[in-house]
Coordinates of C-alpha atoms in Angstrom, one line a residue:
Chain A
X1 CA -21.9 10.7 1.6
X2 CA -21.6 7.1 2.0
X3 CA -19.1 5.2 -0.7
X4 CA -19.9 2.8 -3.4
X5 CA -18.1 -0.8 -1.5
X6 CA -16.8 -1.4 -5.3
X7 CA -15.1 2.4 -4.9
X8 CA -11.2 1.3 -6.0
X9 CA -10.0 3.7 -3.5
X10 CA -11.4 0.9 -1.2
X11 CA -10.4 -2.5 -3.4
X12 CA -6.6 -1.7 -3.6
X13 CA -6.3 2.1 -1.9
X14 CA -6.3 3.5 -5.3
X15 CA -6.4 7.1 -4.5
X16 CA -4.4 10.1 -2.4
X17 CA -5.4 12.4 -0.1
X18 CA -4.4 15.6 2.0
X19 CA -5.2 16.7 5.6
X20 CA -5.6 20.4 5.5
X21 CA -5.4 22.5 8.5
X22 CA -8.5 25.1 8.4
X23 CA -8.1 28.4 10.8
X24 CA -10.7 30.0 12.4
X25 CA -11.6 32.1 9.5
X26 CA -11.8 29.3 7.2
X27 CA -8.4 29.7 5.8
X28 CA -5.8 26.9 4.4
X29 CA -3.1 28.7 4.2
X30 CA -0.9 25.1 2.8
X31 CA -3.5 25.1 0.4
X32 CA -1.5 25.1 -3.0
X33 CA 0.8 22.8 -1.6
X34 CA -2.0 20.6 -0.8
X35 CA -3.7 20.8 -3.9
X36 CA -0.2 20.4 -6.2
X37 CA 1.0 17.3 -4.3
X38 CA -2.7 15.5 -5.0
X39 CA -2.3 16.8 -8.5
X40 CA 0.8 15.5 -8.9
X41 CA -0.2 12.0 -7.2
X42 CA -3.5 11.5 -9.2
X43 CA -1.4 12.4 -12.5
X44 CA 1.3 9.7 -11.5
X45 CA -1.3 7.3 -10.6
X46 CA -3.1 8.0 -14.3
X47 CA -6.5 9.1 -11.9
X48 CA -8.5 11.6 -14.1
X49 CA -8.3 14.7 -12.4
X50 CA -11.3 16.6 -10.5
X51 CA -11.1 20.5 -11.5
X52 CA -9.9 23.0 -9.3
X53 CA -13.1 24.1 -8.7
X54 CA -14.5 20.7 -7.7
X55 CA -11.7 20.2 -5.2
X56 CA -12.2 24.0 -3.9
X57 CA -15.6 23.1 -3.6
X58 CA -14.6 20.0 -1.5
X59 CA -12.8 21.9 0.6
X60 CA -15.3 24.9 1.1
X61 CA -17.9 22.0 2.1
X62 CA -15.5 21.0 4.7
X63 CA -14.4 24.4 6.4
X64 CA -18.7 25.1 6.2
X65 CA -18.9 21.9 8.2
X66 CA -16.5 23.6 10.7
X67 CA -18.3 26.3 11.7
X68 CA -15.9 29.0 12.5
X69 CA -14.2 26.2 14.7
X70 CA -10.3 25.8 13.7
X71 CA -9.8 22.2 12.5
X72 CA -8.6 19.9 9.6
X73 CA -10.4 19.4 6.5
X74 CA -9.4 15.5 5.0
X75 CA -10.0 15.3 1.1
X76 CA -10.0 12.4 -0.2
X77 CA -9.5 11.4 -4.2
X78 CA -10.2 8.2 -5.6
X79 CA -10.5 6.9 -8.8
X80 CA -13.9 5.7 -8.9
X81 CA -15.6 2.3 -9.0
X82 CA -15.4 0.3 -12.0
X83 CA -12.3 -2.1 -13.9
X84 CA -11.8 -6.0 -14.1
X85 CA -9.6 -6.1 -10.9
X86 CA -6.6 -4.4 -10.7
X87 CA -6.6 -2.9 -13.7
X88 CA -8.7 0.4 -14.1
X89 CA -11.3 1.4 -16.5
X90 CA -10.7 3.1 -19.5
X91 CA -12.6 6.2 -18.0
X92 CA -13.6 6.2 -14.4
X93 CA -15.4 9.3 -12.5
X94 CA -12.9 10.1 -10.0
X95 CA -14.5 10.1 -6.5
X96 CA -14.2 13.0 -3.8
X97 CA -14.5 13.0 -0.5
X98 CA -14.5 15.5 2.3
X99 CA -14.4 14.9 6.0
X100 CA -13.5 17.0 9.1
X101 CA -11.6 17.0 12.5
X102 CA -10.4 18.6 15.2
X103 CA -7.1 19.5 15.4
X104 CA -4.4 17.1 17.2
X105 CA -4.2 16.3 21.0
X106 CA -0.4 17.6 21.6
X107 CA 0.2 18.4 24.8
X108 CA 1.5 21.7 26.2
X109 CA 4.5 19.7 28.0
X110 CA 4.8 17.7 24.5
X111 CA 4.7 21.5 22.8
X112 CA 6.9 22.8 25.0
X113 CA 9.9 20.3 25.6
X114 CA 9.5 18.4 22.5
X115 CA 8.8 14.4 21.8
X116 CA 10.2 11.5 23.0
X117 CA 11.1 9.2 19.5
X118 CA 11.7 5.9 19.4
X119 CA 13.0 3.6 16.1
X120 CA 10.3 1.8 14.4
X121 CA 11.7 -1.9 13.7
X122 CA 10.1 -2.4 10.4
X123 CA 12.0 -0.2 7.7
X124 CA 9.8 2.1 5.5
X125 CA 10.4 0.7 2.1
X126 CA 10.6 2.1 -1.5
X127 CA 7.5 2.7 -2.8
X128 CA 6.6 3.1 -6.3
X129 CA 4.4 6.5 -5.6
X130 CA 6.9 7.8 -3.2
X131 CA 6.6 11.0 -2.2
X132 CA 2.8 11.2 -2.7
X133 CA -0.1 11.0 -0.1
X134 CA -2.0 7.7 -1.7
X135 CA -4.3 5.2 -0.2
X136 CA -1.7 2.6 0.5
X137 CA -0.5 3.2 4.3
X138 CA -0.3 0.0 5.7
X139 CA 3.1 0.6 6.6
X140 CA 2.4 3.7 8.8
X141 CA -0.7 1.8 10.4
X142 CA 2.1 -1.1 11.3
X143 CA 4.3 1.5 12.3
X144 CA 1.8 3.9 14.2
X145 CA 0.5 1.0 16.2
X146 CA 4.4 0.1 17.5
X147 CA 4.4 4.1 18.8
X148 CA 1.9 3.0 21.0
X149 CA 2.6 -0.6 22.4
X150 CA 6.4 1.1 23.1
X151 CA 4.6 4.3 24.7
X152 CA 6.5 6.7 22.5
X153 CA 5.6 10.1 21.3
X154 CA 6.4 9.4 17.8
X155 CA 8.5 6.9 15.6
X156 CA 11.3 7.1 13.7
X157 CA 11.5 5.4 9.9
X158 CA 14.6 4.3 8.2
X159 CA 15.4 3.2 5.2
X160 CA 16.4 -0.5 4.8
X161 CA 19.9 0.9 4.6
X162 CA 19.1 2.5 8.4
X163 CA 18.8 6.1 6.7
X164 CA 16.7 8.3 9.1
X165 CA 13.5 9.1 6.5
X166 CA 10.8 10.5 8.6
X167 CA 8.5 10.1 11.4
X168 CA 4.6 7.8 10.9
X169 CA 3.1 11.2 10.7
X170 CA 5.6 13.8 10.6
X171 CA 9.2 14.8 8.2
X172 CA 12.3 14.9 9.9
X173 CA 14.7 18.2 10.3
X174 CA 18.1 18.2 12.1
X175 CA 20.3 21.2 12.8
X176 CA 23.7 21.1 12.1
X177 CA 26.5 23.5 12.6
X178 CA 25.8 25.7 9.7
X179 CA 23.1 24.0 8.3
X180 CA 19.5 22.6 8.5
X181 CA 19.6 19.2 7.1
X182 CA 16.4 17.0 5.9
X183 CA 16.1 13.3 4.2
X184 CA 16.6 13.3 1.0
X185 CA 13.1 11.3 0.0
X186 CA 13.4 11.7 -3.5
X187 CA 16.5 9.8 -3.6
X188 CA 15.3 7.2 -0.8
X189 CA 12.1 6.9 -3.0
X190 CA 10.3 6.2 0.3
X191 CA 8.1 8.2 2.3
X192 CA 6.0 11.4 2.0
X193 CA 7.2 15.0 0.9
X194 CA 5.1 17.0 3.6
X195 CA 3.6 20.5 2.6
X196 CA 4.9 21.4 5.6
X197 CA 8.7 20.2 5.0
X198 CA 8.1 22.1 1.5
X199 CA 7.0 25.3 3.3
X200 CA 10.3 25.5 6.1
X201 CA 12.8 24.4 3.5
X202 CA 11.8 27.4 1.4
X203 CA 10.6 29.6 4.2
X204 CA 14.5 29.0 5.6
X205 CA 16.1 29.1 2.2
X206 CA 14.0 32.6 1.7
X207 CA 15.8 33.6 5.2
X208 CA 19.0 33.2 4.4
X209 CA 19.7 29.6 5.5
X210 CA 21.4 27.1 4.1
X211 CA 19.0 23.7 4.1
X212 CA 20.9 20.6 2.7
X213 CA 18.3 17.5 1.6
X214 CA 20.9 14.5 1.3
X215 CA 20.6 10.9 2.9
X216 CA 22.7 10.2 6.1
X217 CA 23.5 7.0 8.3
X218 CA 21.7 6.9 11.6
X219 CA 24.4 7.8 13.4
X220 CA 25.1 11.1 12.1
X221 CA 21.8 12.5 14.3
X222 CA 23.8 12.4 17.4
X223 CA 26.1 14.8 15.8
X224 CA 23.1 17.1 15.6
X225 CA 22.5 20.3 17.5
X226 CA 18.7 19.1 17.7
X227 CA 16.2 17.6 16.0
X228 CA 12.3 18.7 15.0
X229 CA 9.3 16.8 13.7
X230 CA 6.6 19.1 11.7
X231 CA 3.6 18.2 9.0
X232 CA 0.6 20.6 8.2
X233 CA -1.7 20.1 10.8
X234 CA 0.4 20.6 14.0
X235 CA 3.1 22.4 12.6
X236 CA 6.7 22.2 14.3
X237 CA 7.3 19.9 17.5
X238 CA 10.9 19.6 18.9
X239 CA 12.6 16.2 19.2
X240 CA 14.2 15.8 22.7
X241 CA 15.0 12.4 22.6
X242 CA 15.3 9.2 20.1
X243 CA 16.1 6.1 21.9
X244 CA 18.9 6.8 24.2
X245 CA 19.8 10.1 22.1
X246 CA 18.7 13.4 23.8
X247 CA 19.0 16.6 22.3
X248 CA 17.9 20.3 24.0
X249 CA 15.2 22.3 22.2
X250 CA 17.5 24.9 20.2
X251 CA 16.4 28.4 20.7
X252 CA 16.0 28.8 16.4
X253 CA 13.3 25.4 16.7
X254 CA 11.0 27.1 18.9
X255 CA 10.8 30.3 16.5
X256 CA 10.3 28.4 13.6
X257 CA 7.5 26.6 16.0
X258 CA 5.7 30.2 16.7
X259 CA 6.2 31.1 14.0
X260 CA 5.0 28.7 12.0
X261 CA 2.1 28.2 14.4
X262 CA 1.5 32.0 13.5
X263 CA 1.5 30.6 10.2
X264 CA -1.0 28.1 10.7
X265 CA -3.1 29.7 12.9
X266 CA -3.9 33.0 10.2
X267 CA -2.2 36.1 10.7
X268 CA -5.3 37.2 12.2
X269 CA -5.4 34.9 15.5
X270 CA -9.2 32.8 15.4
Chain B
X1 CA -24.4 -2.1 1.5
X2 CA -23.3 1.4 1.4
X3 CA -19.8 2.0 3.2
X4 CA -18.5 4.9 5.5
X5 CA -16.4 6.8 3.9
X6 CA -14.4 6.9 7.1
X7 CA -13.9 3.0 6.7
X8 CA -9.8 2.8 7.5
X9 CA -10.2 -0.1 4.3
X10 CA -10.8 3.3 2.5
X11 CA -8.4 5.2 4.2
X12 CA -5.4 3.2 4.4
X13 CA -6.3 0.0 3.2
X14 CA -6.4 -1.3 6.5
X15 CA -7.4 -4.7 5.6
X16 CA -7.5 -7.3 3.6
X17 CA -9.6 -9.4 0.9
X18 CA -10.0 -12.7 -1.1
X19 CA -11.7 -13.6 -4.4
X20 CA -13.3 -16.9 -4.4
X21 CA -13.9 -18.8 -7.3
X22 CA -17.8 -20.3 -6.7
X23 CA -19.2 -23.5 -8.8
X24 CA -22.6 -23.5 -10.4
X25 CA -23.6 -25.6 -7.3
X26 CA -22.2 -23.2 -4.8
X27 CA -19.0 -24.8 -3.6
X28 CA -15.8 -23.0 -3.2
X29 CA -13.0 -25.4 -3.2
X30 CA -10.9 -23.7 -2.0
X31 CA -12.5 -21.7 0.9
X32 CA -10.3 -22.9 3.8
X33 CA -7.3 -22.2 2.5
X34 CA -8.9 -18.5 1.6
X35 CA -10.5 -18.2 5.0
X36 CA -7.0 -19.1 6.3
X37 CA -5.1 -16.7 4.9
X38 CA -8.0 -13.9 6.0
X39 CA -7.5 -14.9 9.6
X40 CA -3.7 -14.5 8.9
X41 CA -3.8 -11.2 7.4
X42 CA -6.0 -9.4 10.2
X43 CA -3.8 -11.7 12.4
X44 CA -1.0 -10.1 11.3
X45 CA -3.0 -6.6 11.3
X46 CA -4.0 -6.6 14.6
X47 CA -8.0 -6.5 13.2
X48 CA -10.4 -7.9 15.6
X49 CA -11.4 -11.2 13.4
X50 CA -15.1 -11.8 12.5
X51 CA -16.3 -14.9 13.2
X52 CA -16.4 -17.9 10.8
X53 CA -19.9 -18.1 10.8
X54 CA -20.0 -13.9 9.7
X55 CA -17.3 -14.9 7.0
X56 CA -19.4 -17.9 6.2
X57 CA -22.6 -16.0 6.2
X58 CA -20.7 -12.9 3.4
X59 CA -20.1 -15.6 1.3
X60 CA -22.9 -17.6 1.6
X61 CA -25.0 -14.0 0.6
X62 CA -22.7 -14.2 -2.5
X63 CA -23.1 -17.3 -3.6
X64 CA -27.0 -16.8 -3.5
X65 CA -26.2 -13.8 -5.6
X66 CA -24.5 -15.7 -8.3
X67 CA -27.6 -17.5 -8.5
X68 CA -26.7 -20.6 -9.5
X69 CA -23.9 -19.4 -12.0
X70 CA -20.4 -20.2 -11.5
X71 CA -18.5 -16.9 -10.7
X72 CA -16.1 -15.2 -7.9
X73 CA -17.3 -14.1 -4.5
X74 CA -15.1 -11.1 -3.1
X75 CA -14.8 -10.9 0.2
X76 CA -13.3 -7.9 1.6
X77 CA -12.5 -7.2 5.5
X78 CA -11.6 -4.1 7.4
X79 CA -10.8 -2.9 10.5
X80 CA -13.8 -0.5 10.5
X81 CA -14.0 3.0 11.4
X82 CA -12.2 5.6 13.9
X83 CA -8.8 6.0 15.4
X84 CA -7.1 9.2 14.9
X85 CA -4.9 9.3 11.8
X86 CA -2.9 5.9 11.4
X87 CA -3.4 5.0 15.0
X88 CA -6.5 2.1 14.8
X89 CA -8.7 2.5 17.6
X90 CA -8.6 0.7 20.8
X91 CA -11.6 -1.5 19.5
X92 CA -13.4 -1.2 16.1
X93 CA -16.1 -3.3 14.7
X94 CA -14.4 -4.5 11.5
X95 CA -16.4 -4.0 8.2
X96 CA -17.3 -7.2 6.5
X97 CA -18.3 -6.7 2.8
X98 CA -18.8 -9.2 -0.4
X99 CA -19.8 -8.8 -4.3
X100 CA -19.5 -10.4 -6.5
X101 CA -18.6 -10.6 -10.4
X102 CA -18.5 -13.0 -13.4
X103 CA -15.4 -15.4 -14.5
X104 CA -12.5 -13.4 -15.9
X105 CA -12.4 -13.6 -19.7
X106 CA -9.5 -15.4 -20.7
X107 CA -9.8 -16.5 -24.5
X108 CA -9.3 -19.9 -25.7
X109 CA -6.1 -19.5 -27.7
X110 CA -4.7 -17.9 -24.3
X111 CA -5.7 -21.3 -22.7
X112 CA -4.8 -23.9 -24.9
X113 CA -1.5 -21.8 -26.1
X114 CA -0.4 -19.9 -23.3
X115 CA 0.1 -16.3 -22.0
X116 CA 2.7 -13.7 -23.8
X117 CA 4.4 -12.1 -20.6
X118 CA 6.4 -8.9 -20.2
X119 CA 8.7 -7.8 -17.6
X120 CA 7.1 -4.9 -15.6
X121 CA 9.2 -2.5 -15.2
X122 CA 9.0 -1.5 -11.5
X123 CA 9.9 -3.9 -9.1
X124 CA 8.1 -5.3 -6.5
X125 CA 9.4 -4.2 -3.2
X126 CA 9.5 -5.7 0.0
X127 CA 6.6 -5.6 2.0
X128 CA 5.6 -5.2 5.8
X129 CA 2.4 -7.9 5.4
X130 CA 4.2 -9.7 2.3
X131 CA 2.3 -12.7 1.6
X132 CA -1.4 -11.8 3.0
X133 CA -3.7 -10.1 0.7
X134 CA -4.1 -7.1 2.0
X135 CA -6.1 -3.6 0.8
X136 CA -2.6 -1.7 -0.3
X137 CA -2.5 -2.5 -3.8
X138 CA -1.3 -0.3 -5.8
X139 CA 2.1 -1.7 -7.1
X140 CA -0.2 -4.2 -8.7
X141 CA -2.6 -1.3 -10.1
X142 CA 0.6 0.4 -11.8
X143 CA 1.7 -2.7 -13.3
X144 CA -1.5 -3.7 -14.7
X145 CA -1.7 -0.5 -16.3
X146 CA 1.9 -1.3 -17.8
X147 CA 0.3 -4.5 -19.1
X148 CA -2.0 -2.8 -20.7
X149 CA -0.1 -0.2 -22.0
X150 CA 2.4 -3.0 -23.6
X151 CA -0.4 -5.3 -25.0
X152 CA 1.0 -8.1 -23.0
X153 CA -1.3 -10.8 -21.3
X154 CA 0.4 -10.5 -18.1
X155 CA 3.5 -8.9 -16.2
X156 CA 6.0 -9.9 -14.3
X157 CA 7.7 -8.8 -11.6
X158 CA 10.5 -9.0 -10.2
X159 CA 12.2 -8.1 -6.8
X160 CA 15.0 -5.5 -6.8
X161 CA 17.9 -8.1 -7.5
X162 CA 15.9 -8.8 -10.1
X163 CA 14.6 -12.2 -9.3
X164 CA 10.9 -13.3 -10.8
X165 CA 8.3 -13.3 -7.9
X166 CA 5.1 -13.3 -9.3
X167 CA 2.4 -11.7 -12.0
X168 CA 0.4 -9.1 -11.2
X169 CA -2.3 -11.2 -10.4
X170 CA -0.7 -14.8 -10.4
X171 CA 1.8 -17.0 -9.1
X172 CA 4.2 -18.8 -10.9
X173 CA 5.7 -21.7 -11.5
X174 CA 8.1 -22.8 -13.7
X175 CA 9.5 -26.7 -14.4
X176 CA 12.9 -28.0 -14.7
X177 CA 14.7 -31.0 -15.7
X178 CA 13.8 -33.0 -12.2
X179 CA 11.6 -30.8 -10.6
X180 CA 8.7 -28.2 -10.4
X181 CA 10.1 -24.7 -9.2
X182 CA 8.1 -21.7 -7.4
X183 CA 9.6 -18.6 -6.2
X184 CA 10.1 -17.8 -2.5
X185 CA 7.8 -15.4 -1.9
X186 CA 8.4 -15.6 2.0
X187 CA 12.3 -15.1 1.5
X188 CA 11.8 -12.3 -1.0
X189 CA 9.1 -10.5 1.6
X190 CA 7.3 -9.5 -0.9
X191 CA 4.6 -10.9 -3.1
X192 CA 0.9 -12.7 -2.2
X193 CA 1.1 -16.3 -1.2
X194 CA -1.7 -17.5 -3.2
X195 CA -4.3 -20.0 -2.3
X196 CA -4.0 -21.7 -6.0
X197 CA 0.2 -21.7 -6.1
X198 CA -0.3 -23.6 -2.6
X199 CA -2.7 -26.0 -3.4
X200 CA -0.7 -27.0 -6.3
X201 CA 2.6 -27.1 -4.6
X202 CA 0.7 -29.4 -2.1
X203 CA -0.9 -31.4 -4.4
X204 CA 2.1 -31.8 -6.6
X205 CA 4.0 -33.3 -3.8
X206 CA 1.2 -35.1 -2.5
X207 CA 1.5 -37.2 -5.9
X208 CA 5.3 -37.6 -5.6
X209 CA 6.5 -34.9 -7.5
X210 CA 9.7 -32.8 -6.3
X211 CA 8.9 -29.1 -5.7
X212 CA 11.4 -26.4 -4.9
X213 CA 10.7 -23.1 -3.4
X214 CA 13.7 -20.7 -3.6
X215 CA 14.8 -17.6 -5.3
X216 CA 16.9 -17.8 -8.8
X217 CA 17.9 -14.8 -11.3
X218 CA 15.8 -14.2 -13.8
X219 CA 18.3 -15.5 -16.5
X220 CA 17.6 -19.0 -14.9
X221 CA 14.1 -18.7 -16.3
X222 CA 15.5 -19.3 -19.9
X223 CA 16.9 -22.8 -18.7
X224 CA 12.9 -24.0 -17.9
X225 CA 11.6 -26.6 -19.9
X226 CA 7.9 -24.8 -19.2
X227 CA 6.4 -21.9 -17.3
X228 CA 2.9 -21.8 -15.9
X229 CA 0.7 -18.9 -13.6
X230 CA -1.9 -19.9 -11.2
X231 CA -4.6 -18.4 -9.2
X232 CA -8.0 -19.4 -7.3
X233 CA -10.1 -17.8 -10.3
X234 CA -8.7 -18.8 -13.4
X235 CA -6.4 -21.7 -12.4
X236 CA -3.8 -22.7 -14.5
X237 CA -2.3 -21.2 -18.1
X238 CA 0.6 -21.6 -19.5
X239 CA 3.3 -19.4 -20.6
X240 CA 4.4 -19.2 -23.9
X241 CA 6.6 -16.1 -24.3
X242 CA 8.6 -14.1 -21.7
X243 CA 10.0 -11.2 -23.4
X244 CA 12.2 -12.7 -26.0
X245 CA 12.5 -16.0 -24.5
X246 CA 9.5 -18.9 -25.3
X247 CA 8.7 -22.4 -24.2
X248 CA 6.1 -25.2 -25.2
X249 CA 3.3 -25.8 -23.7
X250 CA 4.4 -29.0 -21.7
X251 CA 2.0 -31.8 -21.3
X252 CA 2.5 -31.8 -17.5
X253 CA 1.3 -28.2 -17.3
X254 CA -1.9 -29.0 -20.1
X255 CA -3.1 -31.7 -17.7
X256 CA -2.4 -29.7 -14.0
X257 CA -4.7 -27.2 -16.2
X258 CA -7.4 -29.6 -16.7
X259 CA -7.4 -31.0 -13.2
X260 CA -7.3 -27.8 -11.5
X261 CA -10.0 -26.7 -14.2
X262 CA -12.1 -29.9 -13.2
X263 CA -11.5 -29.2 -9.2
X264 CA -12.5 -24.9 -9.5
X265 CA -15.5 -26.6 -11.3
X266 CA -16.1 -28.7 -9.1
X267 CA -16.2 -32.4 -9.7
X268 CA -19.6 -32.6 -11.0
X269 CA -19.7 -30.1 -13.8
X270 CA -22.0 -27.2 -13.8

């Protein structure tokens, strides 16, 4: 499928996407999530939206593609060539793209004892389309590339007011005493509200647990109990460390890990 | 010159692009200072910079294109394909691309009497790669669709103290008892330096003229004598009507508009 260069999801990143984790039997079980946050992004954006079918279809192409193999289907939703620079046609025919991968290189010691964070020096700004997975990542590239000149697992955003928002790839989670606590992203109006974040906030609410999403200084994390990272793809990864803050891998992290690598996975192992 | 859909330009918007205003002989006045800021934004980037012969040679294909016809050359870099997720690649070939397109329409009575301007509603936040011209674009998307939307000519937009910055696809200047004024894009960190605001700002102080580059509140805007936006396609136009607030066209601004008109021409007319 190779792209029309005058494709505006090229020209100014005028699209979203979603990287959906595919099981072995060519489930997705984030898949409403998925489809709901692009929804909600192309409708925010003013894209003309693809049916459900066409994006099932998308999808379907993608998990096909697979071959029985678990793995990550990529959709990708643009809105089409066509406007006088920036601003868009009066109708466009909304591109879609699929792609595939394999899942993640985490390593059983990184799965096991949990990542090794470090603070990205360039704040993650507000952002008109916060909360949705568009085109315009720049700032993760930026922030992705320091990750690997400093050697760390994974980085740490703030806000400009040094607010903890969330990881290059990943949403944040702390426990507290008698809480789970998350960035409040809304409010920031920075950063991306993961499927995944969506899924344990209401898979621990369901429980019986009491998750509060507010924002909070840096320095409240060392008050934490621990720390976890998760997204859709790889799930739930323990934090052990963020600069010169460690933290042990709570016995109630690594559930929620197996368990939602259960989740992930199919109930049915692949 | 089909693209991969894996292209990180498509992806992220891992790159950057210019739009050069071409003469009916072929010249582009202002290529270096285009070229210049390229090199800066994949500088900046970390994208692997094609030569200036490959730039040369995109542009040259465009011109021959235009066949003869003045019109704009887009050139549009990337850092190619691969890398996993955000993370670039240890070493990709970046994609070079160019198309091109006609003059923008702007009517007579919007030349000779100026542009009506609103105030976009969203501000224009702060930027990791403020300045360059790079693929993430889609604050300037939104508020073109608010121009639309409104009726107005153009938009502009301010930072969040609610400072003026720029248009959504100008720069701007404004003139004051003793001295030309442009807004500091650098300080805000936010905003595209363009080529056209700093070839005037050059050439205005070449010929003697004082011209400041800070950051004022808005309400200083209503103390101007005279308001004008720039770029390398269309030049110079003047504004006539900010919201409720309206100047003259000054006579300063009406001949800067002919001599950049003359120069984007090029000096033997077409």
């Amino acid at each position: 499928m190779p792209l029309d260069p005058r494709d505006r999801g090229l020209a100014y990143g005028d699209g979203v996407f979603e990287t959906v984790r595919v099981t072995a039997s060519g489930k997705s079980p984030l898949w409403a999530r998925h489809r709901a946050r692009l929804y909600g992004g192309l409708q925010t954006l003013g894209i003309a939206q693809p049916s459900e079918s066409t994006l099932q279809a998308a999808l379907d192409a993608g998990v096909a593609a697979l071959g029985g193999e678990p793995g990550v289907v990529k959709l990708t939703v643009t809105r089409g060539v066509g406007g006088r620079g920036y601003l868009p046609p009066q109708s466009a025919q909304p591109t879609v793209l699929w792609q595939t991968s394999t899942l993640p290189e985490w390593s059983e010691r990184q799965r096991r004892e949990g990542l090794a964070l470090g603070l990205c020096q360039t704040p993650l700004y507000p952002d008109p389309l916060a909360g949705y997975k568009h085109l315009n990542r720049l700032a993760q590239v930026m922030a992705r590339r320091e990750v690997a000149q400093q050697g760390w697992d994974e980085g740490l955003l703030l806000s400009t007011r040094r607010q903890p928002l969330e990881a290059t790839s990943m949403n944040l989670f702390a426990r507290f005493a008698d809480h789970w606590w998350m960035p409040d992203l809304a409010a920031a109006g920075a950063g991306v509200e993961g499927v995944m974040q969506g899924h344990l906030r209401d898979t621990l609410r369901h429980g019986g647990e009491k998750v509060v999403c507010d924002l909070r200084p840096l320095s409240q994390l060392r008050t934490a109990e621990g720390l976890f990272l998760c997204n859709s793809v790889v799930g739930v990864l323990a934090v052990r460390k963020l600069a010169q803050w460690h933290w042990p891998v709570l016995a109630s992290v690594r559930e929620l890990q197996q368990s939602t690598e259960t989740f992930l996975a199919g109930s049915l192992k692949g």
